[in-house]
Tab-separated table of C-alpha atoms in Angstrom:
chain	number	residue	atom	x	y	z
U	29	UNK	CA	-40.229	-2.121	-37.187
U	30	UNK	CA	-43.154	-0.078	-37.502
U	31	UNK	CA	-42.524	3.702	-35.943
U	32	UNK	CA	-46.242	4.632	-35.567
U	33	UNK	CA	-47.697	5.042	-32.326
U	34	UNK	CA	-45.017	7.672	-31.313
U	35	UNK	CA	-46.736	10.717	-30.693
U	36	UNK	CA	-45.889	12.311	-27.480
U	37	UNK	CA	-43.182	9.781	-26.227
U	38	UNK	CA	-39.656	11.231	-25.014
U	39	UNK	CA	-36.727	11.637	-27.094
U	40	UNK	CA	-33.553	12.303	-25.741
U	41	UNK	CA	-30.816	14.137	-27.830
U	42	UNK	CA	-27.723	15.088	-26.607
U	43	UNK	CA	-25.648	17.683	-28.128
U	44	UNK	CA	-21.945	16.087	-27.872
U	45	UNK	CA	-19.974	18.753	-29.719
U	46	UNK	CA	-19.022	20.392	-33.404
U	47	UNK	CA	-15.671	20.338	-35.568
U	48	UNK	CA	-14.487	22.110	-37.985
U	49	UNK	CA	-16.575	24.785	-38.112
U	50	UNK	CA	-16.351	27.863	-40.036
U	51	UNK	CA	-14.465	30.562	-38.306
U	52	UNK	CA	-16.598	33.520	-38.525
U	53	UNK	CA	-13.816	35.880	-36.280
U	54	UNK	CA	-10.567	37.437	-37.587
U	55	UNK	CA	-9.045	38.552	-34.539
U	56	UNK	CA	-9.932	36.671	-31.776
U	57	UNK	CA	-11.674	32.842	-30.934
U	58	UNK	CA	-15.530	32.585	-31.874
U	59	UNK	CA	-17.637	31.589	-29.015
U	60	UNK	CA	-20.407	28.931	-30.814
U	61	UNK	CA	-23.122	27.536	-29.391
U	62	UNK	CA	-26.293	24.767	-30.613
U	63	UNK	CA	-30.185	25.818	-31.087
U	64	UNK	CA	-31.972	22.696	-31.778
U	65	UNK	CA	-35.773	22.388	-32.885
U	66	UNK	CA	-38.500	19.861	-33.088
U	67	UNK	CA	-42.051	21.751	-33.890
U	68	UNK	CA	-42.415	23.883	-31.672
U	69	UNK	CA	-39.747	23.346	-29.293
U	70	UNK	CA	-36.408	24.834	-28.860
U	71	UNK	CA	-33.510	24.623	-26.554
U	72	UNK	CA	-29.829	26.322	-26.897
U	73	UNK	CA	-26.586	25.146	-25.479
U	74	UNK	CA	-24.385	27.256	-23.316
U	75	UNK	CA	-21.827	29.706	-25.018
U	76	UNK	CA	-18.581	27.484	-25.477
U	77	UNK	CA	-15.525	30.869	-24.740
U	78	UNK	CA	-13.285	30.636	-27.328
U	79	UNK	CA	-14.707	27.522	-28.797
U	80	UNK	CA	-13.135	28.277	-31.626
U	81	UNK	CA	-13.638	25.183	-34.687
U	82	UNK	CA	-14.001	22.440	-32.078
U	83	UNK	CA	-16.426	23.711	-29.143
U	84	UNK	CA	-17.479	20.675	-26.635
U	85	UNK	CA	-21.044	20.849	-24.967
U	86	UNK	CA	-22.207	17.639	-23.755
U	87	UNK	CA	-25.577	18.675	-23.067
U	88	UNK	CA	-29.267	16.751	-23.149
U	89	UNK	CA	-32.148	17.979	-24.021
U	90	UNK	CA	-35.914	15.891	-24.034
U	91	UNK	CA	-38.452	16.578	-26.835
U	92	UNK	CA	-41.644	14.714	-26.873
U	93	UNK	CA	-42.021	13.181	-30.462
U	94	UNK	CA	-44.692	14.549	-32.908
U	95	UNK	CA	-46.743	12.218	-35.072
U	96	UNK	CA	-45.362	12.381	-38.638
U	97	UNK	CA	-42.463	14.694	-37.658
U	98	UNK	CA	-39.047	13.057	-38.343
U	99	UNK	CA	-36.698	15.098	-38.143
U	100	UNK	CA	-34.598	17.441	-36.205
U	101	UNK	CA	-33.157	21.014	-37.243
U	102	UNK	CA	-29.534	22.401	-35.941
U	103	UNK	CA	-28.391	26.023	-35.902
U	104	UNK	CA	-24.901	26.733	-34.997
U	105	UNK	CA	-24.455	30.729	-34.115
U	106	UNK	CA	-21.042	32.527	-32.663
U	107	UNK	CA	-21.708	34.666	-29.824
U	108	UNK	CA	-21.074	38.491	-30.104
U	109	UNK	CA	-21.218	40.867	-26.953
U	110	UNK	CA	-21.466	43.868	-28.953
U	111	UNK	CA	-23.228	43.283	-32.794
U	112	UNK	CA	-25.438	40.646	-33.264
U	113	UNK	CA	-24.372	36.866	-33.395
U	114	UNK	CA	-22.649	35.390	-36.012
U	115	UNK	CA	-24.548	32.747	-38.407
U	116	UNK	CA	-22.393	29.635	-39.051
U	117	UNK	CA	-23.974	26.707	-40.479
U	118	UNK	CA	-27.528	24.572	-39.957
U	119	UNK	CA	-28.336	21.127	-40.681
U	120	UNK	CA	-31.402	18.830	-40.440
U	121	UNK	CA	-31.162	15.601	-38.823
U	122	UNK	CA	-33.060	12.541	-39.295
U	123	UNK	CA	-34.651	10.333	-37.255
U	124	UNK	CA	-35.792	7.052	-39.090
U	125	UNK	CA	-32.644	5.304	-37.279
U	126	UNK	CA	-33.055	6.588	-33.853
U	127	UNK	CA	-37.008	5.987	-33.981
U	128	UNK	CA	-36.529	2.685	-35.365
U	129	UNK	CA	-33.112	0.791	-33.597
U	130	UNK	CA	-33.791	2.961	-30.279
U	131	UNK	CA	-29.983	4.629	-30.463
U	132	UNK	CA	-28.310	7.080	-33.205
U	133	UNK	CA	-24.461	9.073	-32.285
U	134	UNK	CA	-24.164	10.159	-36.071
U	135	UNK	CA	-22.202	13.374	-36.896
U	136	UNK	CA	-24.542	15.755	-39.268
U	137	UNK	CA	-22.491	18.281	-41.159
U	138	UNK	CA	-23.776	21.406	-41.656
U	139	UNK	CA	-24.184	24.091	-44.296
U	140	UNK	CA	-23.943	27.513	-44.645
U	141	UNK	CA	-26.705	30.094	-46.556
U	142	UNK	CA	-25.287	29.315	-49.428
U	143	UNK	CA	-25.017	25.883	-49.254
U	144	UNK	CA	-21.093	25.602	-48.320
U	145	UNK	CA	-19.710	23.234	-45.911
U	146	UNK	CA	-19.503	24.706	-42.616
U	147	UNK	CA	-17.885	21.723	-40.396
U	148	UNK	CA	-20.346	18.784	-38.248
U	149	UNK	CA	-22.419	18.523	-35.071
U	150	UNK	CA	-22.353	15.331	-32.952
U	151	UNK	CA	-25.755	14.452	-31.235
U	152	UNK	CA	-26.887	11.043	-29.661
U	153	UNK	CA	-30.420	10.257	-30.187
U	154	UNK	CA	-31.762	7.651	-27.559
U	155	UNK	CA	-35.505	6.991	-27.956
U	156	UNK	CA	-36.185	4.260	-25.199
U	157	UNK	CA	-39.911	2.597	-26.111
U	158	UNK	CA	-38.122	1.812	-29.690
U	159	UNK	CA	-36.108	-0.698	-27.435
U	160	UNK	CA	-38.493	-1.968	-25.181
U	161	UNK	CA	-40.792	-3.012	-28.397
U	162	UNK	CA	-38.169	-4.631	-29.640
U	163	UNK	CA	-37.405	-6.949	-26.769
U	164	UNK	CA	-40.829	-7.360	-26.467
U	165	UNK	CA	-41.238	-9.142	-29.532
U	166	UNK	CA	-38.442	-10.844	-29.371
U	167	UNK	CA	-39.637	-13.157	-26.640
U	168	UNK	CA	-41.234	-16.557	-26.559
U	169	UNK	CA	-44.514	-16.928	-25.878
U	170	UNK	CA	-45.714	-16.740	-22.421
U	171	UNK	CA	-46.750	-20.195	-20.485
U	172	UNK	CA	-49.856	-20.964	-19.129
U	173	UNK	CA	-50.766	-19.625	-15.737
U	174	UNK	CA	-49.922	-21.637	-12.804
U	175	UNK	CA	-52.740	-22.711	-11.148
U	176	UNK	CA	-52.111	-23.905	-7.247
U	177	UNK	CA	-53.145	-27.219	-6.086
U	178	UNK	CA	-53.060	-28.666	-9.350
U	179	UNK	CA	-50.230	-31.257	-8.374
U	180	UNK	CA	-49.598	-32.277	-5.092
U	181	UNK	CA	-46.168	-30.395	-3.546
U	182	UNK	CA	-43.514	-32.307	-3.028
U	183	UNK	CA	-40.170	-30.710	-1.092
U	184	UNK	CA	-36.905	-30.626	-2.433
U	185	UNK	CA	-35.437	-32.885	-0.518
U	186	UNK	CA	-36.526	-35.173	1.872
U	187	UNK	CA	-35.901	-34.818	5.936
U	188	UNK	CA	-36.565	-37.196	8.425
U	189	UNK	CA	-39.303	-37.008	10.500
U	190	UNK	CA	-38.725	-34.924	13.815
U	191	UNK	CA	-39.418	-37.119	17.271
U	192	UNK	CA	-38.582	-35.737	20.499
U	193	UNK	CA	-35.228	-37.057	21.907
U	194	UNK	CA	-36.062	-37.768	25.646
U	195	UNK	CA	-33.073	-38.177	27.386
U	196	UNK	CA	-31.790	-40.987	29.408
U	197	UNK	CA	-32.385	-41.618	33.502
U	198	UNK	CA	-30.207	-39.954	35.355
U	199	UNK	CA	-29.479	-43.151	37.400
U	200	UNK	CA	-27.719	-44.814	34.014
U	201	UNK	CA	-25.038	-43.707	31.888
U	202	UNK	CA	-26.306	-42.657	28.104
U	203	UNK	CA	-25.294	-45.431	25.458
U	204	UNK	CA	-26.379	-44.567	21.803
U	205	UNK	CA	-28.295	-47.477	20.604
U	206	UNK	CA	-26.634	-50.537	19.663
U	207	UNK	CA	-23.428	-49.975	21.319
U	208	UNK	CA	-21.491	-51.319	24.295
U	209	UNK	CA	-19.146	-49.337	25.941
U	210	UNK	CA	-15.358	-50.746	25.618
U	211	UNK	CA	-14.090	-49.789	28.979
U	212	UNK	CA	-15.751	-49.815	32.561
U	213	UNK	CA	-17.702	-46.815	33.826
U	214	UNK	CA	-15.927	-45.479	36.449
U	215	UNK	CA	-17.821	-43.900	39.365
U	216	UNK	CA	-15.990	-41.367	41.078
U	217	UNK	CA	-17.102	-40.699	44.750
U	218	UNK	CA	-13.682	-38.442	45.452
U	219	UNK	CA	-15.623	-34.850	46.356
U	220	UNK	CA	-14.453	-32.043	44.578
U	221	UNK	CA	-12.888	-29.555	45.842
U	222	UNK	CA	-11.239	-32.119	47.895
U	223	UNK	CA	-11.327	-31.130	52.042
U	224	UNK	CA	-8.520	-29.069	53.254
U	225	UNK	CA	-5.382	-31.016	55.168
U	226	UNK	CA	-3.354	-30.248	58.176
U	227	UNK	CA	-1.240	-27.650	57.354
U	228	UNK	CA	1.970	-27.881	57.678
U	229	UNK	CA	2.623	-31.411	56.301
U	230	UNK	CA	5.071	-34.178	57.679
U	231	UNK	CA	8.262	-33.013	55.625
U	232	UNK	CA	10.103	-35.500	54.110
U	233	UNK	CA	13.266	-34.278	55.193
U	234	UNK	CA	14.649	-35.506	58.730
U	235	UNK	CA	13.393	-33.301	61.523
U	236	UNK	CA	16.191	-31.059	63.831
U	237	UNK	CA	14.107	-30.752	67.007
U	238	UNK	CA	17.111	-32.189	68.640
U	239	UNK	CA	19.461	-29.811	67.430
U	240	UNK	CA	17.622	-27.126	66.403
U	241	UNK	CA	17.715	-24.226	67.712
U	242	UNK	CA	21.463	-24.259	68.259
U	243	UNK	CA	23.320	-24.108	71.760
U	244	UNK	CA	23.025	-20.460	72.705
U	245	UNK	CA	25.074	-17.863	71.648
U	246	UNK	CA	28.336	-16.912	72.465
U	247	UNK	CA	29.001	-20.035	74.024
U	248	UNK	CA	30.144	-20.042	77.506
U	249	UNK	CA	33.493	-18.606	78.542
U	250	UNK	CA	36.237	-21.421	78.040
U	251	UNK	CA	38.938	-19.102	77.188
U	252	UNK	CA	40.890	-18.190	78.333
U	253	UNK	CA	41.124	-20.454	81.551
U	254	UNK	CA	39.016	-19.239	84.740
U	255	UNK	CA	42.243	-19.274	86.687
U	256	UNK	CA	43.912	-16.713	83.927
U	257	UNK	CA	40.671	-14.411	83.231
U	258	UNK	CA	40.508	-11.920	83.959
U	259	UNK	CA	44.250	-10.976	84.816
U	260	UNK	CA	45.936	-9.736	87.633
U	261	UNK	CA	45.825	-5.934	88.347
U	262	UNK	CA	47.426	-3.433	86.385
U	263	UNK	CA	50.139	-1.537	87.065
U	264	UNK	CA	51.578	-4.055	89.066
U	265	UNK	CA	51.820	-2.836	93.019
U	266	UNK	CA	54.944	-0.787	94.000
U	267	UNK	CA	56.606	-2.955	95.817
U	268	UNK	CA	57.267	-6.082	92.992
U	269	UNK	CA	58.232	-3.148	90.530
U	270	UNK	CA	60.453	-1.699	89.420
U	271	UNK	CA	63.096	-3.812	92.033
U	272	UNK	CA	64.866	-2.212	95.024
U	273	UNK	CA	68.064	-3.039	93.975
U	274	UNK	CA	68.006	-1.214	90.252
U	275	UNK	CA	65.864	1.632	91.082
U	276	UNK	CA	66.821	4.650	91.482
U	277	UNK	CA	70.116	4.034	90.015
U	278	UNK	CA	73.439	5.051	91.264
U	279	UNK	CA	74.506	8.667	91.841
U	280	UNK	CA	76.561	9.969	89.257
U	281	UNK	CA	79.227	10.512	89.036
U	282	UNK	CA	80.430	8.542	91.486
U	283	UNK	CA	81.704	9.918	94.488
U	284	UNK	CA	85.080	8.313	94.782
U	285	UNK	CA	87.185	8.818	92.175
U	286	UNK	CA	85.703	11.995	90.804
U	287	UNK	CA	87.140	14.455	90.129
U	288	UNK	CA	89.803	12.735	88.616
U	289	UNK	CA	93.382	13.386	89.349
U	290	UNK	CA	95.345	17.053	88.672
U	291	UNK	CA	95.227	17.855	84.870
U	292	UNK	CA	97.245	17.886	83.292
U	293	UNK	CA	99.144	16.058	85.537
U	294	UNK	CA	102.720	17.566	86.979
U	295	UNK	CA	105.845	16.884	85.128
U	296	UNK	CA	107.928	14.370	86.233
């Protein structure tokens, strides 16, 4: 696929992260982080702390593509706080793949000054109008336009037509056509809700109006007998009780007899 025609459109690289990098610290962890340029532009990662050989970045940056420009340069630098920062390695990446498939997650290795190995740097390249080129010409060619009223429109389906229903008299039950009803209309005159009835209704057990109520109560005195109730007086009157004869009783002791005879009695 032909890569001209690219001036000015976006390309996205995304700085994944490095490995085995050269360890530029004796002491402590180095602290590396990514410059990347295209022409004239430049962007930097953040500082990975104590990075060390494997920092991780994960950061995108856009550059709009240059005419004739295919490649991309990488400078990998350990951060000092107190001398100046530490060179580690650079490398140049290329961009015939990414320009011309639309995608590119390569790792580039990197060199130092003197041309050692100084570990890698993962990008991914994503140039997006690569792509939609290609499924561009990838596709059939187009029909001809449609052009309304060309052929008459016919519906999906078909449907019935749509009449009116009028419904039947009011005076006549409603038969569907054709059919004969299998049992006789009934006409129902009964009014609903029906009209009240005497209340109470006839019971339909046998009626005590001729012993009901009962015979009143207590019933009248039959005992005891008139002649016995109530009974005579009482105490009885003095002169049935207690009887002359027993009461009061005798003096005692008697008064012949008593004393008895000389005690004891005289000798003989």
């Amino acid at each position: 696929m032909s890569t001209t025609g690219i001036h000015g459109q976006p390309l996205e690289v995304t700085v994944v992260s490095c490995s085995k990098l050269k360890d530029t610290e004796w002491i402590s962890r180095q602290d590396p982080y990514v410059c990347v340029e295209y022409g004239s532009t430049k962007f930097r990662t953040r500082t990975c702390t104590d990075g060390g050989k494997n920092p991780l970045f994960q950061e995108k940056f856009v550059f709009p593509l240059i005419e004739g420009l295919r490649e991309l340069n990488v400078v990998v630098w350990n951060s000092n706080t107190i001398t100046f920062d530490d060179f580690i390695g650079t490398g140049k990446i290329q961009l015939q793949k990414v320009l011309s498939q639309g995608f590119d997650d390569s790792a580039w290795p990197l060199q130092t000054k003197t041309g050692r190995y100084a570990g890698e740097v993962k990008l991914i390249l994503h140039y997006a109008v690569s792509n939609q080129r290609k499924s561009g010409s990838n596709h059939a060619p187009s029909a001809p336009p449609y052009v309304p009223g060309a052929t008459p429109t016919v519906p999906l389906y078909s449907m019935p037509p749509v009449t009116s229903y009028q419904p039947p008299p009011a005076s006549a039950p409603y038969h569907p056509s054709g059919s004969v009803p299998a049992y006789p209309q009934v006409q129902c005159t009964a009014s609903y809700p029906p009209p009240p009835t005497v209340y109470p209704a006839s019971s339909p057990y046998p009626s005590h109006s001729s012993a009901y109520p009962p015979s009143s109560y207590p019933p009248p005195p039959s005992y005891p007998a008139s002649s016995s109730y109530p009974p005579s007086s009482y105490p009885p009157p003095p002169s049935s009780y207690p009887p002359a004869s027993a009461y009061p009783p005798r003096t005692y002791p008697p008064p012949a007899g008593y004393p008895p005879g000389i005690y004891p009695p005289p000798p003989y």
